[in-house]
mmCIF file of C-alpha atoms in Angstrom:
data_model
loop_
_atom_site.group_PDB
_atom_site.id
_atom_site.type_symbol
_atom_site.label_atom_id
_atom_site.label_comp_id
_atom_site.label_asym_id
_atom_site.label_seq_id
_atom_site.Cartn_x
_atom_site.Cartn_y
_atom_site.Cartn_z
ATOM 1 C CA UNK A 1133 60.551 77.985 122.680
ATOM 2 C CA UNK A 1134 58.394 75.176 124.727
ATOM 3 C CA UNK A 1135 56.901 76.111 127.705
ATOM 4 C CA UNK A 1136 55.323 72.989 129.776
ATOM 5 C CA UNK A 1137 52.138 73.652 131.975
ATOM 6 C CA UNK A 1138 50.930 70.441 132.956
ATOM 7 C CA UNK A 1139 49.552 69.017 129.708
ATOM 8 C CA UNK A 1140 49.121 72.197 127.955
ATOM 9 C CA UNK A 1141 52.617 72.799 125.931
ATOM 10 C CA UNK A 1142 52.998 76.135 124.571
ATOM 11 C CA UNK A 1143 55.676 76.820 121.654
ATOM 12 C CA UNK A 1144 57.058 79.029 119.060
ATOM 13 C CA UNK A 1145 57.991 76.460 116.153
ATOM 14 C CA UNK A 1146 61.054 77.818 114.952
ATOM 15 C CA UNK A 1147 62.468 76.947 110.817
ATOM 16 C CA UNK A 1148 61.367 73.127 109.531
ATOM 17 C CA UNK A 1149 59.138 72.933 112.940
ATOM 18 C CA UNK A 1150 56.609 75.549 111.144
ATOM 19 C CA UNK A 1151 55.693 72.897 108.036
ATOM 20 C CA UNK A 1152 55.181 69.857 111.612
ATOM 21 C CA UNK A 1153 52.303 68.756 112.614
ATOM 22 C CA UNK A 1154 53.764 68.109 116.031
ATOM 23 C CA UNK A 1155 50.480 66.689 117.661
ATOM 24 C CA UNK A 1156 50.203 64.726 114.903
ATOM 25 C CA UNK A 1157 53.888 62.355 115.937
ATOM 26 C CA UNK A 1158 53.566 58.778 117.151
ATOM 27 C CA UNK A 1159 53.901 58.231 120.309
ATOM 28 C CA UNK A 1160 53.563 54.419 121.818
ATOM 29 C CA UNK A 1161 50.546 53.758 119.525
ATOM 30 C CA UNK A 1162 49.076 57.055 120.361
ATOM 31 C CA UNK A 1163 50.055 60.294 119.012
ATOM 32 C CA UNK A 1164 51.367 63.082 121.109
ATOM 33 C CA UNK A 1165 47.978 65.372 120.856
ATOM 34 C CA UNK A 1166 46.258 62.659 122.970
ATOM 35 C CA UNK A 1167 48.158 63.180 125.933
ATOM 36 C CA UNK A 1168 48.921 66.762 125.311
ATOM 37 C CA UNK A 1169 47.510 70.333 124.468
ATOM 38 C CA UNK A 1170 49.615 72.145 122.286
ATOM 39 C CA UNK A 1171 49.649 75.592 121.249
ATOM 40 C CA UNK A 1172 51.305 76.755 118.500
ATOM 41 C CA UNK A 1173 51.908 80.597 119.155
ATOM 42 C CA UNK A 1174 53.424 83.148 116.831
ATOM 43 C CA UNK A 1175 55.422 84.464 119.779
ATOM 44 C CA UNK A 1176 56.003 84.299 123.399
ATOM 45 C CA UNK A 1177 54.027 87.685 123.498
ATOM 46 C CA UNK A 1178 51.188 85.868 123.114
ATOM 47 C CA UNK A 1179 50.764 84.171 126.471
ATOM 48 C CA UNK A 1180 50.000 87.301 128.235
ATOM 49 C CA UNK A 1181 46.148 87.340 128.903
ATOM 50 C CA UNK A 1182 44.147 89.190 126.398
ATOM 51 C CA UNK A 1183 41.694 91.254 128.178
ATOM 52 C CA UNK A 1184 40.030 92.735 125.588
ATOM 53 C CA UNK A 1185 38.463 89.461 123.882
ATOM 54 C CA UNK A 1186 34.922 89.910 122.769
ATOM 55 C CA UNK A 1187 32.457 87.282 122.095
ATOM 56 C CA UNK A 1188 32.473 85.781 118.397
ATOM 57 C CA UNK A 1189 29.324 88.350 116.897
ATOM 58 C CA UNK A 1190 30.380 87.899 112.820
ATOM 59 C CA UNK A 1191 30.899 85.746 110.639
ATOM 60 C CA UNK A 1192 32.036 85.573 106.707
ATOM 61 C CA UNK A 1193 31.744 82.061 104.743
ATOM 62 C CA UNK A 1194 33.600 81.323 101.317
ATOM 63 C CA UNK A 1195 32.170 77.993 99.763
ATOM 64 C CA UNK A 1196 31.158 75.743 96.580
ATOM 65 C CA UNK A 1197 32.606 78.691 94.778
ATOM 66 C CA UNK A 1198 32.913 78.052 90.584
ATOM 67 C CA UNK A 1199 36.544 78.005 89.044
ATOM 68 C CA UNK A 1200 37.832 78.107 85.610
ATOM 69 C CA UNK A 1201 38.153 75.083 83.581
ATOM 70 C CA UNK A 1202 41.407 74.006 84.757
ATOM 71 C CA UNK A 1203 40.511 73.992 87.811
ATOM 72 C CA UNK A 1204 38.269 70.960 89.309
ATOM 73 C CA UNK A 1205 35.222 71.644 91.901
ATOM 74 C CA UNK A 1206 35.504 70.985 95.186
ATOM 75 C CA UNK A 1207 32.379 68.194 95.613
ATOM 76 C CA UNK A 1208 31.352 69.048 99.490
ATOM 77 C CA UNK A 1209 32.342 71.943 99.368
ATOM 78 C CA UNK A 1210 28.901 73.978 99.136
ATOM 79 C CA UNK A 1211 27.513 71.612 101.881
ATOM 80 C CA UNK A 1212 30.080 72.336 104.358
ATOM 81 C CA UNK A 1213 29.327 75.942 104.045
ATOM 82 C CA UNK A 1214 25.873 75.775 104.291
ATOM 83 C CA UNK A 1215 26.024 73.458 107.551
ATOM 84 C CA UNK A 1216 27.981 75.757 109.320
ATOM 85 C CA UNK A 1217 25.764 78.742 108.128
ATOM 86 C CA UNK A 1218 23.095 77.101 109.590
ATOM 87 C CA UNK A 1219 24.643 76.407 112.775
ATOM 88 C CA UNK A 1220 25.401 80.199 112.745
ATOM 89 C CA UNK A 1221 22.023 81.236 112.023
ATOM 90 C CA UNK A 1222 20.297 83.282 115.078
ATOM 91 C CA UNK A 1223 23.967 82.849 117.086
ATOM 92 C CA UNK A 1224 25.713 86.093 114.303
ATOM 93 C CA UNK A 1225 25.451 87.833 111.614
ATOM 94 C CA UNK A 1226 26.905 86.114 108.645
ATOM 95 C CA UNK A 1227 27.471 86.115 104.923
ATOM 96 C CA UNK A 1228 27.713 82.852 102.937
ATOM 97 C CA UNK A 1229 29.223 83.596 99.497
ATOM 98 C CA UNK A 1230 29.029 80.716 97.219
ATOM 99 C CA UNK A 1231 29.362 79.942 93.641
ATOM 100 C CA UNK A 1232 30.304 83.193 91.444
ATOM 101 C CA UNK A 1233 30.071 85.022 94.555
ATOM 102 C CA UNK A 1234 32.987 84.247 96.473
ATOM 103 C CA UNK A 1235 35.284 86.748 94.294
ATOM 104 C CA UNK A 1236 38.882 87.674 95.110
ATOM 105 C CA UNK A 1237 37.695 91.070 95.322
ATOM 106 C CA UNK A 1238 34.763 90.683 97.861
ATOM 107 C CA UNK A 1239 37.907 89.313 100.317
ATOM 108 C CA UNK A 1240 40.074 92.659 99.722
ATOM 109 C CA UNK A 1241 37.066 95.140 100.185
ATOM 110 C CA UNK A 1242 36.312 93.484 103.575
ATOM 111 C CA UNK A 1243 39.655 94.795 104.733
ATOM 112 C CA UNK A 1244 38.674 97.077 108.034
ATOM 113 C CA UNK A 1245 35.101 95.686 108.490
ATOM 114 C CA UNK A 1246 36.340 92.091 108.649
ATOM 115 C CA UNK A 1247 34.038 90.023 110.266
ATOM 116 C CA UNK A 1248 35.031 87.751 113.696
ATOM 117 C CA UNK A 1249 35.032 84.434 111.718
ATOM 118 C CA UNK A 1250 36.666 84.108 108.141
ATOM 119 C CA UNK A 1251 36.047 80.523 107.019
ATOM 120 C CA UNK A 1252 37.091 80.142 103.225
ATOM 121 C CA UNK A 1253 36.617 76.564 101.832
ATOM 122 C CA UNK A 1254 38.833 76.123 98.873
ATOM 123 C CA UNK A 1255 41.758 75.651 96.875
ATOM 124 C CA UNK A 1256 45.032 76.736 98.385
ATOM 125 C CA UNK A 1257 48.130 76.247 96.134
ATOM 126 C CA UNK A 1258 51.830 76.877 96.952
ATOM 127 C CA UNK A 1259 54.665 76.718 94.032
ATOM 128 C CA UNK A 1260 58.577 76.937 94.428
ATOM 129 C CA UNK A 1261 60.863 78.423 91.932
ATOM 130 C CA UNK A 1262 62.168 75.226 90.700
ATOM 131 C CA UNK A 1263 58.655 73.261 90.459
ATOM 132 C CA UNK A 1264 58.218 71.766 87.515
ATOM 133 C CA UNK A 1265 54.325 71.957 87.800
ATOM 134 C CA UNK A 1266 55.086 76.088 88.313
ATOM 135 C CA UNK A 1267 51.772 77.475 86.044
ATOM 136 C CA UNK A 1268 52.894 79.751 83.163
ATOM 137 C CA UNK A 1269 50.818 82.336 84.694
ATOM 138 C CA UNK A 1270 53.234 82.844 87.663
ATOM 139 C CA UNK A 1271 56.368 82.753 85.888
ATOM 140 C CA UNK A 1272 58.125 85.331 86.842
ATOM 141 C CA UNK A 1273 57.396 85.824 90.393
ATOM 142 C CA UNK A 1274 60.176 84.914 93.017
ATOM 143 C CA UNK A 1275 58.885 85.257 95.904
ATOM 144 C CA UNK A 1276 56.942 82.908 98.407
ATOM 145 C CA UNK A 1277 54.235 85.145 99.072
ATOM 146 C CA UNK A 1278 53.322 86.004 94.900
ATOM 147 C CA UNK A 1279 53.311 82.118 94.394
ATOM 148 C CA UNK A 1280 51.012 80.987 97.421
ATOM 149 C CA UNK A 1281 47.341 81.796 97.639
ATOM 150 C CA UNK A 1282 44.182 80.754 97.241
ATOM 151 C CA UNK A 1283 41.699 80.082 95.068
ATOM 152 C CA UNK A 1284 38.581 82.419 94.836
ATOM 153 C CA UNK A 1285 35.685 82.395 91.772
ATOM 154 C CA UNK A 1286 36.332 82.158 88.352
ATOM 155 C CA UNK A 1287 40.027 81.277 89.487
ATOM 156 C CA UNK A 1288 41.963 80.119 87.006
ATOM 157 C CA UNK A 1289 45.887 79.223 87.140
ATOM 158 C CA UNK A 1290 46.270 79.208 83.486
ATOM 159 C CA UNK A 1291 45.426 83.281 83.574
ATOM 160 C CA UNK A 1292 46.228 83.878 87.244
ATOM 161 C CA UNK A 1293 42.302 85.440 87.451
ATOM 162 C CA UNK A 1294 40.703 84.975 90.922
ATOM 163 C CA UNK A 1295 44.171 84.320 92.371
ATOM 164 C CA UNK A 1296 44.446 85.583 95.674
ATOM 165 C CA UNK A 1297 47.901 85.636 96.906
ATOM 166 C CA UNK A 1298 49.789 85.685 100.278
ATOM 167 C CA UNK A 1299 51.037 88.960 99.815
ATOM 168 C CA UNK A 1300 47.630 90.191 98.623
ATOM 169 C CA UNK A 1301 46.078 88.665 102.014
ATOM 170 C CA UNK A 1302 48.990 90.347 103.999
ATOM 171 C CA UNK A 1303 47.817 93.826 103.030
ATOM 172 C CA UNK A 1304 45.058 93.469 104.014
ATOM 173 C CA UNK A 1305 43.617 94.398 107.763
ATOM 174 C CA UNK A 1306 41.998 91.275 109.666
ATOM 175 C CA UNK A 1307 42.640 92.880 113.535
ATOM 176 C CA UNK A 1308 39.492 91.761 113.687
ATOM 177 C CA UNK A 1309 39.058 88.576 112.945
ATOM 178 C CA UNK A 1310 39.386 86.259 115.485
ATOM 179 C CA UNK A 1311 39.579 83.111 113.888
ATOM 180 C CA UNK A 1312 40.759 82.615 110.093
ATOM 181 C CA UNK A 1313 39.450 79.184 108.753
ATOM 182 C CA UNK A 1314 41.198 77.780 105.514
ATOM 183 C CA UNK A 1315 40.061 74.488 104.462
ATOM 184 C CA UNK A 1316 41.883 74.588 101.759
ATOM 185 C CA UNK A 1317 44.895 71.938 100.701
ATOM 186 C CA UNK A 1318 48.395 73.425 101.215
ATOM 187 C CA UNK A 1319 47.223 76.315 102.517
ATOM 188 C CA UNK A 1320 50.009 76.207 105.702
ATOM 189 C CA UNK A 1321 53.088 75.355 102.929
ATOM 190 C CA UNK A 1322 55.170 77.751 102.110
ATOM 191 C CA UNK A 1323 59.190 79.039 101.981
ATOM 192 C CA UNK A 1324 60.662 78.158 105.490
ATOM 193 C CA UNK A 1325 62.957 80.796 106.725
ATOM 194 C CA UNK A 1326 64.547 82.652 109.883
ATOM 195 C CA UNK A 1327 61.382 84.517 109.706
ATOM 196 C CA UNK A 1328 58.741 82.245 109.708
ATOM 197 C CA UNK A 1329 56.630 80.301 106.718
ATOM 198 C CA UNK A 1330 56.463 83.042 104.286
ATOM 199 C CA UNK A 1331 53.417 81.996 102.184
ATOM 200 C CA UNK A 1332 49.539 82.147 103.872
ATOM 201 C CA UNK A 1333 50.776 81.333 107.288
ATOM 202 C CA UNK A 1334 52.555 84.439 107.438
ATOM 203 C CA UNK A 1335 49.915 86.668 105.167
ATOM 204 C CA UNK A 1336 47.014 85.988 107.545
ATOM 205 C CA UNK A 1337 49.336 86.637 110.539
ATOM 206 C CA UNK A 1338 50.776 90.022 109.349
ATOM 207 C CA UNK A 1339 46.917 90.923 108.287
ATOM 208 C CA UNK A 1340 46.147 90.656 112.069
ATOM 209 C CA UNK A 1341 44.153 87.130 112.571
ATOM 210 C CA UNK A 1342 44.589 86.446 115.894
ATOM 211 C CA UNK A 1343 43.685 82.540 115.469
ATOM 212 C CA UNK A 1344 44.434 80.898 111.632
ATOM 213 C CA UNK A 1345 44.047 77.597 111.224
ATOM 214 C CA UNK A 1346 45.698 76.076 108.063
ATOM 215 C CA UNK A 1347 46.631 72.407 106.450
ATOM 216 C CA UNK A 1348 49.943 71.381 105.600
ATOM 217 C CA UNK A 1349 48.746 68.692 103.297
ATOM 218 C CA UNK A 1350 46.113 67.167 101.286
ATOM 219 C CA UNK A 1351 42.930 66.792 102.525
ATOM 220 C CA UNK A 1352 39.588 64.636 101.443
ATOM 221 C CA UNK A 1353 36.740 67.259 101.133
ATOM 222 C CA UNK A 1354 34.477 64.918 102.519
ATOM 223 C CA UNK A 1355 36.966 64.597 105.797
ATOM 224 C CA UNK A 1356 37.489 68.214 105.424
ATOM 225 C CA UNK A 1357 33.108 69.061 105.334
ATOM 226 C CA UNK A 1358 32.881 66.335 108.718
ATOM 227 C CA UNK A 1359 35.573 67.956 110.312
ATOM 228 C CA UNK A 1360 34.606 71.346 109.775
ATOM 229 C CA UNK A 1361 31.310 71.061 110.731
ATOM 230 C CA UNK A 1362 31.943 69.212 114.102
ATOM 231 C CA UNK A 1363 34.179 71.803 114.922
ATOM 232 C CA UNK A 1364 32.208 74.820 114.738
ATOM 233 C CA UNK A 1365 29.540 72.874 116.115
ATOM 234 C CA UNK A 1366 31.710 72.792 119.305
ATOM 235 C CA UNK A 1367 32.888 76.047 119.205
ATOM 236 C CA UNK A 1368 29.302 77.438 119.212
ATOM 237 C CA UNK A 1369 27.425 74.977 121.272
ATOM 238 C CA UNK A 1370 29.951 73.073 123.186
ATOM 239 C CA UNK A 1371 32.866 73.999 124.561
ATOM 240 C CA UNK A 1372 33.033 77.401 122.970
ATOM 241 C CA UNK A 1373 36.635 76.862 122.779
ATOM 242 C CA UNK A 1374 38.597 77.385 119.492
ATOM 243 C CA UNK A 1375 41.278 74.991 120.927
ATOM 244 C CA UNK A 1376 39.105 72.209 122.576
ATOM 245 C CA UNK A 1377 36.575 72.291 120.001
ATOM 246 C CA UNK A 1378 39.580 71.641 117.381
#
C-alpha cells in the first residue's frame, strides 16, 4: 500500500519490500529519500492520529557490553552510549548498562515497566536453515524467530549464553516504548513471508514498540556511534522528531 501526500509517502512494504531500503534507491544522482519522506508503517491502521502520545520521559541504554571469546568487541560502542546518556542527562530518567551489565536477563525483567526509549548497541545476528556458518549452538531450531537475536553480555554463539532471540523479544511487553533503537548489524534480516519479516522486525513489533528502527546490513561502528549520536541529538534538541531527526 503507498499512499502519496505531497512528499511524505506512506507504505506498508509487503514480502521482498520488507528486507528494501527504499529511500536508499538511486534516483538521477540522488536517492529517492532526498526528495521524499517515507514512512514505513506496519499497517494502514497506523495513519489514524494517535491522541494519546506522551512526551519521551525514559530512557534505557545497552552499550560496550563484554561477550564471550568468540565473539569480537564492538570498538565505539561504549562511547556511543555514553554520548547519548549525556545528551539525556537532566532531559529523562535513564539507565546506561554497559559492560557485564547489559545481561539478556535485565532486557526480559523490564517487560511492563519498559522505559520510552530502548537503544541497544550491539550484535544482531540472523541464520537460515541452510547456512553454512549456522553455530552448533542453534542446531536444531527451525524457525526464524529462535535463530535471530541479539547479542547481550557474556554472549556467546558457541554456547548460545546471552542470546536473546526474536521470539524471546516478542514475549515480551514494550506498549511502552516509543522508540526501539538497534544499532546492531542485521538486526532488520530475517525470513520474508506473507506475514511480514519474521526475525527482530517482527519480535519488537508484536512486543508493542510503536517506532523500531533496525539495519538491514553491515554497519561501521564508528558510522554507526556518529550517526547515532546526531540523531538523538535532534530528536531531543532539534526537531524533536523521530522521523526528521533520522
Amino acid at each position: 500500500i503507498f499512499i502519496s501526500d505531497a512528499q511524505r509517502v506512506y507504505y506498508v512494504p509487503s514480502g521482498i519490500f520488507h528486507k528494501l531500503a527504499i529511500e536508499a534507491i538511486p534516483l538521477d544522482g540522488e536517492r529517492f529519500g532526498d526528495n521524499y519522506s517515507f514512512y514505513r508503517l506496519s499497517s494502514a491502521r497506523e495513519l489514524i492520529p494517535d491522541n494519546d502520545s506522551t512526551p519521551l520521559n525514559s530512557a534505557q541504554l545497552y552499550g560496550g557490553l563484554t561477550y564471550g571469546n568468540d565473539i569480537k568487541p564492538l570498538v565505539r560502542s561504549l562511547q556511543e552510549v555514553t554520548d547519548i546518556s549525556n545528551m539525556l542527562n537532566g532531559v529523562m530518567d535513564q539507565q546506561t548498562l554497559v559492560a557485564d551489565k547489559g545481561t539478556k536477563e535485565s532486557f526480559m525483567q523490564m517487560n511492563c515497566k519498559a522505559p520510552n526509549i530502548l537503544h541497544l548497541s550491539t550484535h544482531g545476528f540472523y541464520y537460515s536453515l541452510t547456512d553454512q556458518n549456522l553455530p552448533s549452538s542453534l542446531e536444531g531450531y527451525n524457525d526464524a524467530m529462535s535463530l535471530s537475536g541479539l547479542v547481550m553480555s557474556g554472549g556467546s554463539l558457541s554456547s548460545r549464553l546471552g542470546l536473546l532471540t526474536a521470539d524471546e523479544v516478542a514475549q515480551c511487553n514494550l506498549s511502552n516504548t516509543d522508540i526501539a533503537c538497534l544499532a546492531s548489524c542485521h538486526s532488520g534480516q530475517g525470513e520474508v513471508t506473507s506475514e511480514g519479516i519474521y526475525g527482530l522486525q517482527r519480535a519488537f513489533k508484536k512486543a508493542g514498540a510503536k517506532t523500531v528502527i533496525m539495519n538491514l546490513w553491515e554497519a561501521s561502528d564508528v558510522a554507526t556511534q556518529c550517526f547515532m549520536t546526531n540523531f538523538y541529538s535532534d530528536l531531543i534538541h532539534g526537531s524533536k522528531d523521530r522521523h526528521k531527526a533520522f
